[in-house]
Short mmCIF file of N, CA and C in Angstrom, two decimals:
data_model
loop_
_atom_site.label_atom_id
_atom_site.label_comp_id
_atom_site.label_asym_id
_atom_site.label_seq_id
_atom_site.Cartn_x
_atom_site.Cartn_y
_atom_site.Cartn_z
N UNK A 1 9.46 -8.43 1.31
CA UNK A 1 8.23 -8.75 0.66
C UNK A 1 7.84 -7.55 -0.19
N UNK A 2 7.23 -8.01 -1.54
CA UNK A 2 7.09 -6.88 -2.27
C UNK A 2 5.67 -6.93 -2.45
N UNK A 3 4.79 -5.87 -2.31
CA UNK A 3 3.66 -6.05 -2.42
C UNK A 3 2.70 -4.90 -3.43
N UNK A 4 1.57 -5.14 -3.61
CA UNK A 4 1.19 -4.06 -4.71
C UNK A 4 -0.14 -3.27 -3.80
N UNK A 5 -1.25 -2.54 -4.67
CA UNK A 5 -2.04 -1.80 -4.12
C UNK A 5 -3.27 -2.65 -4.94
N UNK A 6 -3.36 -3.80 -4.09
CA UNK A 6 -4.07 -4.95 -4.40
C UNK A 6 -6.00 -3.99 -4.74
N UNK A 7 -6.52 -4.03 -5.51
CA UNK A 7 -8.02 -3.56 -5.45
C UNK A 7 -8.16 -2.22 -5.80
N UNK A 8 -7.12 -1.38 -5.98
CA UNK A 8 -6.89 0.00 -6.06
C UNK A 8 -7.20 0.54 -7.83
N UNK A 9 -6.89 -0.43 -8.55
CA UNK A 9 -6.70 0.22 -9.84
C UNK A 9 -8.18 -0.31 -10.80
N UNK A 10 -8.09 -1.30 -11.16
CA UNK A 10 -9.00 -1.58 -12.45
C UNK A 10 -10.83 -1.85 -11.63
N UNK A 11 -10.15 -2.35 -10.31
CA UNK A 11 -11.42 -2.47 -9.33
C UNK A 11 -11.91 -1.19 -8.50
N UNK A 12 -11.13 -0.24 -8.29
CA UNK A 12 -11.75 0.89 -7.86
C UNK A 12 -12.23 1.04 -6.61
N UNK A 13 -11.47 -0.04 -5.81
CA UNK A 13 -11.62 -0.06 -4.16
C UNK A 13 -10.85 1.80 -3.43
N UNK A 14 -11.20 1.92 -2.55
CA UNK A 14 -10.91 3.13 -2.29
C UNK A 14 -9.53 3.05 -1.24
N UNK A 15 -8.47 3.40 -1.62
CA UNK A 15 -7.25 3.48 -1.45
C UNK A 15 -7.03 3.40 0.23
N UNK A 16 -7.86 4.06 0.81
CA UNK A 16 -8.16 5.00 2.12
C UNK A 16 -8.29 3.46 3.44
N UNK A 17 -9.24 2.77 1.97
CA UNK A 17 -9.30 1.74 2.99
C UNK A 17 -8.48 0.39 2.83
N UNK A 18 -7.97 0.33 1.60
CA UNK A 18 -7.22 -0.78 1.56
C UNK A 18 -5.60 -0.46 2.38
N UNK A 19 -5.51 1.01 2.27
CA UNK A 19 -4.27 1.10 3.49
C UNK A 19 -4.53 0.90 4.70
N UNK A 20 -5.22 1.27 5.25
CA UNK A 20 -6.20 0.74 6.49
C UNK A 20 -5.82 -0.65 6.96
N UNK A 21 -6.20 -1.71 6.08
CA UNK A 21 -6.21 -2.70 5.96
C UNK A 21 -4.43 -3.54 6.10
N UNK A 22 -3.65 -2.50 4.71
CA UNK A 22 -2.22 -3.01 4.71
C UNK A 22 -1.66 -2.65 6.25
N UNK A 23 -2.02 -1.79 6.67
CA UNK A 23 -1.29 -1.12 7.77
C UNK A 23 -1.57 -2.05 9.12
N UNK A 24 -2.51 -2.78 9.56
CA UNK A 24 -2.81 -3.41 10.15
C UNK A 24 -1.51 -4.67 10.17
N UNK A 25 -2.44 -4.81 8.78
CA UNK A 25 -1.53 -6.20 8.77
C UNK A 25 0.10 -6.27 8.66
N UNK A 26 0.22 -5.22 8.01
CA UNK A 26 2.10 -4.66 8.05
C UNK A 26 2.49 -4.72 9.97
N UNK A 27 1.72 -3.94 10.40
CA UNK A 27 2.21 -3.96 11.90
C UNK A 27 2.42 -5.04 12.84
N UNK A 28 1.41 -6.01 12.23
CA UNK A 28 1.32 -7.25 12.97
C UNK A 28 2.43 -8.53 12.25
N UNK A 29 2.69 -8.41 10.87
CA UNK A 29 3.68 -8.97 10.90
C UNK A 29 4.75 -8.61 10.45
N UNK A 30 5.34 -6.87 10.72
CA UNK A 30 6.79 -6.38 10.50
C UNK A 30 7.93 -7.20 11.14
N UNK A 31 8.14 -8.05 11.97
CA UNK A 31 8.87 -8.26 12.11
C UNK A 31 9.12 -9.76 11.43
N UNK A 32 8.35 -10.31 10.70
CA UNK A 32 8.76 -11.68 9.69
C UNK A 32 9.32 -11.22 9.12
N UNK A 33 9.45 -10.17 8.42
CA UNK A 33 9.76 -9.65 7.54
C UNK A 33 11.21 -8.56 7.19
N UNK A 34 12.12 -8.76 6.81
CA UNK A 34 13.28 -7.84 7.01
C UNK A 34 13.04 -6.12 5.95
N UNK A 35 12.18 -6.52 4.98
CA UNK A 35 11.65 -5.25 4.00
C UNK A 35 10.50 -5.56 3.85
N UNK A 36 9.60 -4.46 3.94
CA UNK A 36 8.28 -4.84 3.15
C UNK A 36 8.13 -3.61 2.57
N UNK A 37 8.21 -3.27 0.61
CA UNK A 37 7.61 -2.81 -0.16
C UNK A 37 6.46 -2.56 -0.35
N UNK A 38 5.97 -1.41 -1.14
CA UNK A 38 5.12 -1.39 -2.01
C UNK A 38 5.07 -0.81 -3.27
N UNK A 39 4.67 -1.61 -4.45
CA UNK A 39 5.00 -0.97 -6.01
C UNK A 39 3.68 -0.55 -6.58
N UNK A 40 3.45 0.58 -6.24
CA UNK A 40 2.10 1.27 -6.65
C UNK A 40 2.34 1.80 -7.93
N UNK A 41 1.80 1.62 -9.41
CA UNK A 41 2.24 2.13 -10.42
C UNK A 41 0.55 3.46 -10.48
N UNK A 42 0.81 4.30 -10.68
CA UNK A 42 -0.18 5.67 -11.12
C UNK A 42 0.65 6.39 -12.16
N UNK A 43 -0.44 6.88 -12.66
CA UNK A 43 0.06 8.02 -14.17
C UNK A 43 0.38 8.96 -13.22
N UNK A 44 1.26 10.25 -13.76
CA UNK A 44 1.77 11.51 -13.01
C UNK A 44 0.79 12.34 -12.89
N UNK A 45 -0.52 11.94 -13.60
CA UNK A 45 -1.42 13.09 -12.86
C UNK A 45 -2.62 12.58 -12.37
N UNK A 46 -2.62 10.69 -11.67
CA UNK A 46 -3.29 10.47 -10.51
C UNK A 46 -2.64 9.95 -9.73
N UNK A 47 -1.98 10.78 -9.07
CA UNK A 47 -1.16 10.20 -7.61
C UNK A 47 -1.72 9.72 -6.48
N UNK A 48 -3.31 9.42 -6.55
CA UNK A 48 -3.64 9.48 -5.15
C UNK A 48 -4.02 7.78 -4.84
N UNK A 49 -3.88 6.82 -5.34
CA UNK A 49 -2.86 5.46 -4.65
C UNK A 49 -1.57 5.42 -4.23
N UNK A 50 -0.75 6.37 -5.08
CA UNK A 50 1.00 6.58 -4.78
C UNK A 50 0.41 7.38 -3.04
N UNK A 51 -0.26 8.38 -3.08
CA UNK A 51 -0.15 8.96 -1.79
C UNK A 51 -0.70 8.33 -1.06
N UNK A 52 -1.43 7.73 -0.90
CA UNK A 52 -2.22 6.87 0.12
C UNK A 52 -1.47 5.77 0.53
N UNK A 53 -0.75 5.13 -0.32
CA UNK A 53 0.35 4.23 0.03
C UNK A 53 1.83 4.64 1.10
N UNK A 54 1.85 5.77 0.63
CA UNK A 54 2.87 6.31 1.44
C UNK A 54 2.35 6.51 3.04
N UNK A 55 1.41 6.64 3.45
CA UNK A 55 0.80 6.74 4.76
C UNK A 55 1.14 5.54 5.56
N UNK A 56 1.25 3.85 4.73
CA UNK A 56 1.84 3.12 5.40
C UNK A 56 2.96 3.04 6.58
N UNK A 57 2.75 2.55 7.71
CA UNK A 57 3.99 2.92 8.66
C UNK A 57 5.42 1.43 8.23
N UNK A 58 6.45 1.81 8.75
CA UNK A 58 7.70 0.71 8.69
C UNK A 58 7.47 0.03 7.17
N UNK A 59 7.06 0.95 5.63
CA UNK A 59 7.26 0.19 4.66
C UNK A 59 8.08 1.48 3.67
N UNK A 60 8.88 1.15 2.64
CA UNK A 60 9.55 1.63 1.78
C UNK A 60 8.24 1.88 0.37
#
């Protein structure tokens, strides 16, 4: 499953908590799932959705 950083960019939800949120739900259904992605696009000098995404547990 490929997924994005749903609320993070043009809406301005705060990263902190929408991982919060993915991480939950990643844990509860990692095992439907054989990959679960995430394609966070940021410019090189605001990384901090790319980093907050990475905090995710069992995702690429």
């Amino acid at each position: 499953m490929i997924l994005g950083a749903f609320g993070c960019g043009a809406f301005y939800n705060p990263p902190e908590i929408v991982v919060q949120a993915f991480n939950s739900i990643v844990n509860e259904f990692e095992d439907c799932f054989e990959t679960i992605e995430f394609a966070v696009y940021c410019k090189s000098t605001k990384l901090k959705n790319y980093q907050e995404f990475l905090k995710i547990k069992n995702v690429r």
